[in-house]
Coordinates of C-alpha atoms in Angstrom, one line a residue:
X1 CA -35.1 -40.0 16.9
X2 CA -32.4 -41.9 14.2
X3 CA -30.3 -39.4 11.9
X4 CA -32.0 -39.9 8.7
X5 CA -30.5 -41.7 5.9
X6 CA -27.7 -39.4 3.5
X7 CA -29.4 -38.8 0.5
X8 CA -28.7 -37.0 -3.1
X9 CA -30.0 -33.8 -1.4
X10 CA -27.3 -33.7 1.1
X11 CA -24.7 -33.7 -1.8
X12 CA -26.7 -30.3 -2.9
X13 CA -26.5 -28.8 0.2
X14 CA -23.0 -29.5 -0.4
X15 CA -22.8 -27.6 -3.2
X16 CA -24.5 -24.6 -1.2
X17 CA -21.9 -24.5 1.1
X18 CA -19.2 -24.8 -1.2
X19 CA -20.3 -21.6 -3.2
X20 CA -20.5 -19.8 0.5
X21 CA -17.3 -20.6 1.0
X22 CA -15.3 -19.9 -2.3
X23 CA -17.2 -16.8 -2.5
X24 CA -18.0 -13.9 -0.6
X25 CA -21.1 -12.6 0.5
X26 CA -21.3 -9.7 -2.1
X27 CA -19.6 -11.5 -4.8
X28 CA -23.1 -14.3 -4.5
X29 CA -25.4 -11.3 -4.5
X30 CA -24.1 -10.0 -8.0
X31 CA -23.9 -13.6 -9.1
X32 CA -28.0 -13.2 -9.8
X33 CA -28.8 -17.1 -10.6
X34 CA -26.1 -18.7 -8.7
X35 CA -27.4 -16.6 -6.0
X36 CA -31.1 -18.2 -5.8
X37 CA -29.5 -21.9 -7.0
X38 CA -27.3 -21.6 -3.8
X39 CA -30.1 -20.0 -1.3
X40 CA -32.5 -23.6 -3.1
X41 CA -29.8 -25.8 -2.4
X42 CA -29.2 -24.7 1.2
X43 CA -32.7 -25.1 2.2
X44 CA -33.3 -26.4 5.6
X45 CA -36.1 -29.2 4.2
X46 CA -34.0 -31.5 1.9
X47 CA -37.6 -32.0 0.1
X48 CA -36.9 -28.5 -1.0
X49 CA -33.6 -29.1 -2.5
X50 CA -33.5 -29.1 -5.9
X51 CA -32.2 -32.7 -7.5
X52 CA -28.7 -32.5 -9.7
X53 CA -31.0 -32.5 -12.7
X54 CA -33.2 -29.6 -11.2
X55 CA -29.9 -27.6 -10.9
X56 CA -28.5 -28.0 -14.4
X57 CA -31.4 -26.6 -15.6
X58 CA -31.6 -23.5 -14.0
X59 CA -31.6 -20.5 -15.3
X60 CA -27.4 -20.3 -13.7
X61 CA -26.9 -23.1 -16.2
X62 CA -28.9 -22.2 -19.1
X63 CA -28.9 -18.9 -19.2
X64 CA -26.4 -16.9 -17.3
X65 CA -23.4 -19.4 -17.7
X66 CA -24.4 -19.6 -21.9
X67 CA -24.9 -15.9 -22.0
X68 CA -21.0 -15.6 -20.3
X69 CA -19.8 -17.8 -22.7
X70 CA -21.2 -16.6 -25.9
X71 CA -20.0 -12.8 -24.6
X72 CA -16.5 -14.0 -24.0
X73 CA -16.7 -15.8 -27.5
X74 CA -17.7 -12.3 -29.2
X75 CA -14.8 -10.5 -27.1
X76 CA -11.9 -12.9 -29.0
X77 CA -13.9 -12.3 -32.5
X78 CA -13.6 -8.7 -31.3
X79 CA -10.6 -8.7 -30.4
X80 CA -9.1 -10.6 -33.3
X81 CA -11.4 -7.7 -35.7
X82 CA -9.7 -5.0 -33.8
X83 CA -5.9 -6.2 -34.1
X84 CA -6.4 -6.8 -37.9
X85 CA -8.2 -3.0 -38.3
X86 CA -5.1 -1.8 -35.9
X87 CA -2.5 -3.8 -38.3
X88 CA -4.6 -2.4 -41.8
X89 CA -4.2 1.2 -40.0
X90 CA -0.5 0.8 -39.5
X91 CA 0.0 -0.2 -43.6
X92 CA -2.2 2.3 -44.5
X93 CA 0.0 4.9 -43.1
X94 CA 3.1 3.4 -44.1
X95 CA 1.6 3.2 -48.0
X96 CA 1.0 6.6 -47.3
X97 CA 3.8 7.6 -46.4
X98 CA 5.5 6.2 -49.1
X99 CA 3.1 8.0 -51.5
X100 CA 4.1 11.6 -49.8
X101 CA 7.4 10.8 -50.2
X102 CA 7.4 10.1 -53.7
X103 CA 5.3 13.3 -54.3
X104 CA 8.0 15.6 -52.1
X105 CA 10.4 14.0 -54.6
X106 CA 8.4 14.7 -57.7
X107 CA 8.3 18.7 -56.8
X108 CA 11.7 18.6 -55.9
X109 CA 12.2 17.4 -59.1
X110 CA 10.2 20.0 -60.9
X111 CA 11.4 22.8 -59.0
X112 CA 15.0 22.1 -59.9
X113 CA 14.2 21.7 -63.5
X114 CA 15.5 24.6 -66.0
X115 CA 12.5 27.4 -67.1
X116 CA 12.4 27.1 -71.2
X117 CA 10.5 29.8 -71.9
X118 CA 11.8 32.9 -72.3
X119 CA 11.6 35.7 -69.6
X120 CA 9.7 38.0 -71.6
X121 CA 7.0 36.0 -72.5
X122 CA 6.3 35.8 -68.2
X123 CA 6.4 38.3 -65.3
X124 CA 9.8 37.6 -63.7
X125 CA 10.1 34.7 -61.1
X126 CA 6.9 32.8 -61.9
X127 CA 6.5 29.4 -63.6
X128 CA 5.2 28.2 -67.3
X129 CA 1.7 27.1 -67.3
X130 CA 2.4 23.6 -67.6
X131 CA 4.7 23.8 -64.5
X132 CA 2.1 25.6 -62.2
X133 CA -0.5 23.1 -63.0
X134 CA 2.0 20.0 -62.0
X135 CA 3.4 21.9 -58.9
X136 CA -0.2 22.5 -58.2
X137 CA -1.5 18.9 -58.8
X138 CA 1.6 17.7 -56.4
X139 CA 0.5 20.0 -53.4
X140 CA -3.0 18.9 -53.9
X141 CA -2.3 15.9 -53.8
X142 CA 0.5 16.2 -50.6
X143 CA -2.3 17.6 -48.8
X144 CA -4.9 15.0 -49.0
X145 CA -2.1 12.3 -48.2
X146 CA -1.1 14.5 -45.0
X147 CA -4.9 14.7 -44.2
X148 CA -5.5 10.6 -45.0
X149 CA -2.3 9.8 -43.0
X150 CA -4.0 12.0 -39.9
X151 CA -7.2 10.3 -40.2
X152 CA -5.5 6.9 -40.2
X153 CA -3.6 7.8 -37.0
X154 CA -6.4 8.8 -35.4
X155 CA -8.7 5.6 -35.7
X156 CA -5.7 3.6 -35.1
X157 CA -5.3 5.2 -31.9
X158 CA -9.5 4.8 -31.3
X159 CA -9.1 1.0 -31.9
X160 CA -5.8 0.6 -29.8
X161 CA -8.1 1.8 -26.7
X162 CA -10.9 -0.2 -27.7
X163 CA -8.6 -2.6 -27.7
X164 CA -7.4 -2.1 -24.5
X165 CA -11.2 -2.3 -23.0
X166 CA -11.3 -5.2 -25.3
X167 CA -8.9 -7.2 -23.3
X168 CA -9.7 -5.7 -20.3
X169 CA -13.3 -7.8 -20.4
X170 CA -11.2 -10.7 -21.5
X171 CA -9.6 -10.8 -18.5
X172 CA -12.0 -10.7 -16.0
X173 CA -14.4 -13.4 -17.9
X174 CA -11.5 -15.7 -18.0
X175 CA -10.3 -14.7 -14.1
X176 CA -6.6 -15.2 -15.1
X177 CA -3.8 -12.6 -14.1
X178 CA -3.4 -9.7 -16.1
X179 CA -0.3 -9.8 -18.0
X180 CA 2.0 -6.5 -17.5
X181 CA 0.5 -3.4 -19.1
X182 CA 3.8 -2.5 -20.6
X183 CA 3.5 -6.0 -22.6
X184 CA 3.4 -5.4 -26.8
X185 CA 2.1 -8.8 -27.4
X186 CA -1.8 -10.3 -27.4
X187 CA -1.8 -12.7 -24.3
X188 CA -4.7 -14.5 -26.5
X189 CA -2.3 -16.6 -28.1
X190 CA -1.2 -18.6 -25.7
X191 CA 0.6 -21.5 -27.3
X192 CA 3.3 -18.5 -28.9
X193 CA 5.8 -16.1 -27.0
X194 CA 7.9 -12.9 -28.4
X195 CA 10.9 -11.9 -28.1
X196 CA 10.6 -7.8 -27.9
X197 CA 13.7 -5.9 -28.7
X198 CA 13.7 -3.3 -26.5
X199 CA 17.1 -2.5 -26.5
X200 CA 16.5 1.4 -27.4
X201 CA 14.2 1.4 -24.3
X202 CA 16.7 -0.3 -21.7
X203 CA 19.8 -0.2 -23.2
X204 CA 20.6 3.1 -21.1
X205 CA 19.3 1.8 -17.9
X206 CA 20.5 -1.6 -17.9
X207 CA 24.1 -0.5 -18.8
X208 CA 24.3 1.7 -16.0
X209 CA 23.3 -1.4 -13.8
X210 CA 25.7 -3.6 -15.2
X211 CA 28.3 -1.4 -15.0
X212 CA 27.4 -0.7 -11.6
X213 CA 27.3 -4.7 -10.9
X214 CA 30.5 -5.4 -12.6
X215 CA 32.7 -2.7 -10.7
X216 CA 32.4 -5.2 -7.4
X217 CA 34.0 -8.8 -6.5
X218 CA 32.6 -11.0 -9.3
X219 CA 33.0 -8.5 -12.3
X220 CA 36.1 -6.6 -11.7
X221 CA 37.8 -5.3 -14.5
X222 CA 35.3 -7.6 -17.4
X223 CA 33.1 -5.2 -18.3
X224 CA 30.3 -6.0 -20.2
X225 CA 29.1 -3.8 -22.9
X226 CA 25.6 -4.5 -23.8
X227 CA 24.6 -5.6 -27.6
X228 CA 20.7 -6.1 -27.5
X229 CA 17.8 -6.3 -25.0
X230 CA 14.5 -8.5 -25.4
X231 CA 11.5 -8.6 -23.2
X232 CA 10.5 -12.0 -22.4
X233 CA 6.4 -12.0 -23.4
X234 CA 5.2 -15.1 -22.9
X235 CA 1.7 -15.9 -21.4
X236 CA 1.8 -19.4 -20.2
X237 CA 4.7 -19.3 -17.9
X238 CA 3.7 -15.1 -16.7
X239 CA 0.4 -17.4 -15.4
X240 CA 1.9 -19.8 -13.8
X241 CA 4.5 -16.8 -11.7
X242 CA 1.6 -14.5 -11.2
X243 CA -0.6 -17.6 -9.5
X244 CA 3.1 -18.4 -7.1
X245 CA 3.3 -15.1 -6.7
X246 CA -0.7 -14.8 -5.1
X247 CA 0.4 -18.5 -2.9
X248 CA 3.5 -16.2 -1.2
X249 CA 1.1 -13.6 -0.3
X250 CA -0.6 -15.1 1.4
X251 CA 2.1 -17.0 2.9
X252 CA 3.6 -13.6 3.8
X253 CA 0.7 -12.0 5.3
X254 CA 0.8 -15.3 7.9
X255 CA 4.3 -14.8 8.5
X256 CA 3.7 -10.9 9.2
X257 CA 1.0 -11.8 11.7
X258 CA 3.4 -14.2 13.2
X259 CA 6.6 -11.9 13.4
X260 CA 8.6 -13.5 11.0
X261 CA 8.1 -11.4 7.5
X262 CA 11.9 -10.5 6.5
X263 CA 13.0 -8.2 4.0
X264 CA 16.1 -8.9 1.7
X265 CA 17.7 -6.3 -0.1
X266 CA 19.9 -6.8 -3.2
X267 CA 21.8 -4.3 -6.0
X268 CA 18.9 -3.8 -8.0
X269 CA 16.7 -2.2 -5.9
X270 CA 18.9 0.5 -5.9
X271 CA 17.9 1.7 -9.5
X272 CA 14.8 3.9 -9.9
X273 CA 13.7 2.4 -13.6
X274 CA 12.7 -1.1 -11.9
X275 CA 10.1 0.8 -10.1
X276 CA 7.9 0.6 -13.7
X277 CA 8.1 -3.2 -12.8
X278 CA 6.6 -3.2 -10.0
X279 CA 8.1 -5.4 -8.2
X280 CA 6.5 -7.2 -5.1
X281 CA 8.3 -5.9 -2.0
X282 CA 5.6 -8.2 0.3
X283 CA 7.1 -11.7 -0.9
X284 CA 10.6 -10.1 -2.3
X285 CA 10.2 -10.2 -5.7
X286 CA 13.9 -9.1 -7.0
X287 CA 15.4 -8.7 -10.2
X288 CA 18.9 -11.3 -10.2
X289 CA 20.9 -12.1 -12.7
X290 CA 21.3 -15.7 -14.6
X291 CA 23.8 -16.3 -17.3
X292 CA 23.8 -19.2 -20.2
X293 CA 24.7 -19.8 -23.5
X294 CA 22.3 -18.6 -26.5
X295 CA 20.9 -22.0 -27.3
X296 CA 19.5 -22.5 -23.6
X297 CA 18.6 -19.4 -23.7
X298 CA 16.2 -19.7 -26.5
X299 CA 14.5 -22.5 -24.5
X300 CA 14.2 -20.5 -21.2
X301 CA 12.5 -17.6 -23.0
X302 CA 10.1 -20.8 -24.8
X303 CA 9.7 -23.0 -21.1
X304 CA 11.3 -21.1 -18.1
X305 CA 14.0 -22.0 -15.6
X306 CA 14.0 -25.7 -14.8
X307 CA 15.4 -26.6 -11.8
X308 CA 15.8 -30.1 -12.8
X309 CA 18.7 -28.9 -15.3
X310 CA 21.6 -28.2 -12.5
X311 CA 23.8 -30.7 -11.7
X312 CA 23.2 -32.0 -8.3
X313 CA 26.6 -32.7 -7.0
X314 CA 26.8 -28.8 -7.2
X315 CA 26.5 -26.7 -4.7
X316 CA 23.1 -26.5 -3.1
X317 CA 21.9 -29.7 -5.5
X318 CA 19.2 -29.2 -8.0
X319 CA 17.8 -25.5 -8.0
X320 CA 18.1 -22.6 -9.9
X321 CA 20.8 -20.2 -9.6
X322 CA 20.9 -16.4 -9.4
X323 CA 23.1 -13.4 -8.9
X324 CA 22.9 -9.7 -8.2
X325 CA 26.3 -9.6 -9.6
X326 CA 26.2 -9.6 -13.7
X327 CA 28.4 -12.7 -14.0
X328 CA 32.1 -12.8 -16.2
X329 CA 31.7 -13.4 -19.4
X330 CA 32.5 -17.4 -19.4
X331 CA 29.2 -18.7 -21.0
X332 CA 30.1 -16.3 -24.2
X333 CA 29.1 -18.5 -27.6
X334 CA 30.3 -17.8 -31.0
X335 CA 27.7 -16.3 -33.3
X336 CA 28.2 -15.4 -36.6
X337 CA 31.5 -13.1 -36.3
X338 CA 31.1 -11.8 -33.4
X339 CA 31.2 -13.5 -29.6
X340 CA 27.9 -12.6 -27.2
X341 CA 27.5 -13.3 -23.6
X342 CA 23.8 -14.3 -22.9
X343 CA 22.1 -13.9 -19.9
X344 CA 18.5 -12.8 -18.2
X345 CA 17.7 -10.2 -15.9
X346 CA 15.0 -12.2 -14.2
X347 CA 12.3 -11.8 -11.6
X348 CA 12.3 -14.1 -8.9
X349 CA 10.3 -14.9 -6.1
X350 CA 12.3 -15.0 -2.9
X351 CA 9.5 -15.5 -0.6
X352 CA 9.3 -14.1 3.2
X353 CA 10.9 -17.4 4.2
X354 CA 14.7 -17.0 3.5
X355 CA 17.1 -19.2 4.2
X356 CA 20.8 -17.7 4.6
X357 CA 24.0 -19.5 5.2
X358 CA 27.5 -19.1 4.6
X359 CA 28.3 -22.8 3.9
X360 CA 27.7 -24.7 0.8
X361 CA 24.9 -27.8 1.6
X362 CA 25.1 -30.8 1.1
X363 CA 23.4 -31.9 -2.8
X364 CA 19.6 -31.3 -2.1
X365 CA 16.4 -31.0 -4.3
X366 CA 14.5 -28.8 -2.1
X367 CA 15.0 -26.1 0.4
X368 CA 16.1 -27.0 3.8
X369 CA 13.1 -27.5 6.6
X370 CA 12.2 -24.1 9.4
X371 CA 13.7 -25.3 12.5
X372 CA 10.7 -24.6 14.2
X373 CA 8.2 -25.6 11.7
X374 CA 9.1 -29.0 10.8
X375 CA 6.5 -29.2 8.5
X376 CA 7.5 -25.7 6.5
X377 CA 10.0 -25.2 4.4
X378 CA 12.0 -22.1 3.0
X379 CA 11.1 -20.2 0.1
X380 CA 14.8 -19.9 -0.9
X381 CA 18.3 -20.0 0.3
X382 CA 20.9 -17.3 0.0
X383 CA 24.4 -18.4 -0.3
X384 CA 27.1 -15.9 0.8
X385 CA 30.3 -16.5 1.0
X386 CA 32.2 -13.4 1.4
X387 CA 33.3 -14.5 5.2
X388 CA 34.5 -17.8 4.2
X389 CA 37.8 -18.7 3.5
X390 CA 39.8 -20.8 1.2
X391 CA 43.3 -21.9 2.4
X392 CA 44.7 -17.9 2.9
X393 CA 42.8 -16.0 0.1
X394 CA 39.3 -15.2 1.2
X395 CA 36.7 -16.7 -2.2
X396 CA 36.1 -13.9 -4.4
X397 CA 32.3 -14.4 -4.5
X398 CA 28.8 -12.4 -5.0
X399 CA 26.0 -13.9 -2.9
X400 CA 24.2 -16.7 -5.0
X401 CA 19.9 -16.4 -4.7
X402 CA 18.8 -20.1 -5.3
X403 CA 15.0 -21.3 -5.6
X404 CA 13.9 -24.9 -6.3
X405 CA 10.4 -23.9 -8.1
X406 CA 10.3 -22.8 -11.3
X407 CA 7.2 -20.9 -11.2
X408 CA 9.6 -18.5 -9.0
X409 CA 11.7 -16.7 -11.6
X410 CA 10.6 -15.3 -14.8
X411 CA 12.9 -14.7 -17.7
X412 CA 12.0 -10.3 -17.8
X413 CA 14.6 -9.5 -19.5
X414 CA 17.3 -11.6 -22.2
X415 CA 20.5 -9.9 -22.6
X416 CA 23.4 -10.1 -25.3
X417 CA 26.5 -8.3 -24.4
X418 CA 30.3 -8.1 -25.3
X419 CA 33.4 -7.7 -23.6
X420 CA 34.3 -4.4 -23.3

């Protein structure tokens, strides 16, 4: 008999299929609507197929998809309710605060004040009846700000894990990557980005790496004393690493099976606090070191590395540039009275495909082809060039990390330092 004609219903069972596929089996059962719309579509009688109309109005559409929708609208309201009860917490206790102080000061006060009544008139060592009352009156009142203060701390710290929860629902109704856990910031607002000083949190461990960083070819003898550390906390470009970050995986995993995964080791990995990162060992995920001015800095923490920015008649063309060495201090700016080096302490994707070379390229745009895979290219180069020679003096170089996609490296961390 002749194939019959393609019709609309063919398009459905489409549909069917394409669900199958993007989904997995158990992930379709707990889909409850979806489910039935997919099992309809799939029918072996295109008669029994529902039309495109038929399948708008199911219950997937109308109910389940609307229902999803109106909960994820009610965890932002939620979530917006909870950070202004957290931030009315927070001024509560500092009001209070303020009001314990002034009391502590007030029976200071009275307690240094001279006793005008006349020692026979009063057992020895107490206070005048006016006094007792106002000392009285003061601890009263000390006491119910020490117990408000408690309370206040305690339902902020309630609403902080609700909070938590809050966004934890968020996250998986919107099926975007979790930001990192140690992050201060709401990743709700995602036109905006912070700069967190966290200087009294890193400072300790970051000097220690730089100092650790400097003592070899690049930094020897310009030690770099660091000023102030800010986390980088910005949403829209964390997105776009994380979702790079799940595409090497995957290409990693491939080149496991195959043989070819490679592991590349670099300064930082040595230090124990990086562990709280969490780096990716599986596609290298390093911490490397980028310097710049302040201005261009400011726009990195705002848009990311751009690999557009280098010059192209530099070496290895138009990618973007890192260290495990902390730099010397030549991009130091003038600010205010004092001069600052700038720099990040970013994350970068190095891939399992790793190019390495001691020879500069030629000016290039993108990573150079895998010999064997002419359709493939490298993740990333790594230029050393230690071995090499100028002239009679051997170049007095750190290896360079270089990677020609942005969504590779993320600004972590934005340092200030000084010359020390």
């Amino acid at each position: 008999t002749p194939p019959h004609p393609a019709t609309p219903m063919v398009d459905m069972f489409a549909f069917g299929i394409t669900v199958t596929k993007v989904m997995t089996a158990r992930e379709l059962e707990s889909a409850g609507a979806l489910a039935e719309l997919v099992r309809q579509c799939q029918h072996s009688d295109p008669q029994q197929r529902p039309t495109a109309a038929e399948a708008v109005a199911s219950p997937f559409f109308t109910q389940q998809v609307y229902q999803e929708n109106e909960t994820f609208g009610q965890r932002v309201h939620e979530i917006a309710a909870l950070q202004d009860q957290i931030f009315t917490a927070m001024k509560t206790v500092e009001g209070k605060k303020q009001q314990m102080l002034s009391v502590q000061q007030q029976l200071q006060s009275l307690a240094a004040q001279p006793d005008n009544e006349s020692p026979k008139d009063r057992p020895s060592m107490s206070k005048s009846p006016p006094q007792e009352q106002a000392v009285s009156a003061l601890q009263h009142q000390l006491l119910s700000i020490q117990e408000s203060i408690q309370k206040q701390t305690k339902l902020q710290l309630k609403r902080q894990r609700d909070l938590a929860q809050a966004r934890a629902h968020l996250q998986k109704l919107q099926g975007v990557p979790a930001v990192p856990a140690y992050w201060s910031t709401s990743q709700y607002q995602l036109s905006l980005f912070e700069k967190v000083d966290v200087t009294s949190e890193f400072k300790k461990e970051l000097q220690s790496f730089f100092d650790c960083c400097t003592s070899g070819r690049v930094g020897r003898g310009r030690g770099l004393k660091i000023h102030t550390i800010w986390r980088v906390e910005n949403f829209k470009l964390w997105t776009k690493y994380a979702g790079r970050r799940s595409e090497l995986q995957i290409s990693s995993a491939r080149a496991a099976a195959d043989g070819r995964e490679e592991v590349v080791t670099v300064l930082t990995d040595q230090h124990s606090w990086t562990r709280d990162l969490r780096l990716n060992g599986q596609v290298n995920e390093k911490l490397l070191v980028h310097a710049t001015d302040y201005a261009t800095a400011d726009l990195i923490c705002e848009h990311g590395f751009d690999e557009r920015v280098p010059a192209l008649e530099g070496a290895f063309g138009g990618g973007i540039h890192f260290t495990e060495q902390v730099p010397k201090a030549e991009q130091s700016r003038q600010r205010g009275a004092q001069t600052l080096s700038y720099m990040f302490v970013a994350r970068v994707l190095l891939g399992s495909k790793v190019y390495h070379t001691e020879v500069s390229s030629a000016p290039v745009l993108i990573p150079p082809c895998i010999p064997d895979q002419p359709n493939r290219r490298f993740e990333s180069v790594v230029f050393d060039a230690a071995g090499t020679q100028a002239g009679e003096q051997q170049v007095d170089s750190s290896r360079e990390f270089i990677v020609y996609d942005r969504t590779q490296a993320y600004p972590e961390f934005m340092v200030a330092c000084e010359s020390a």
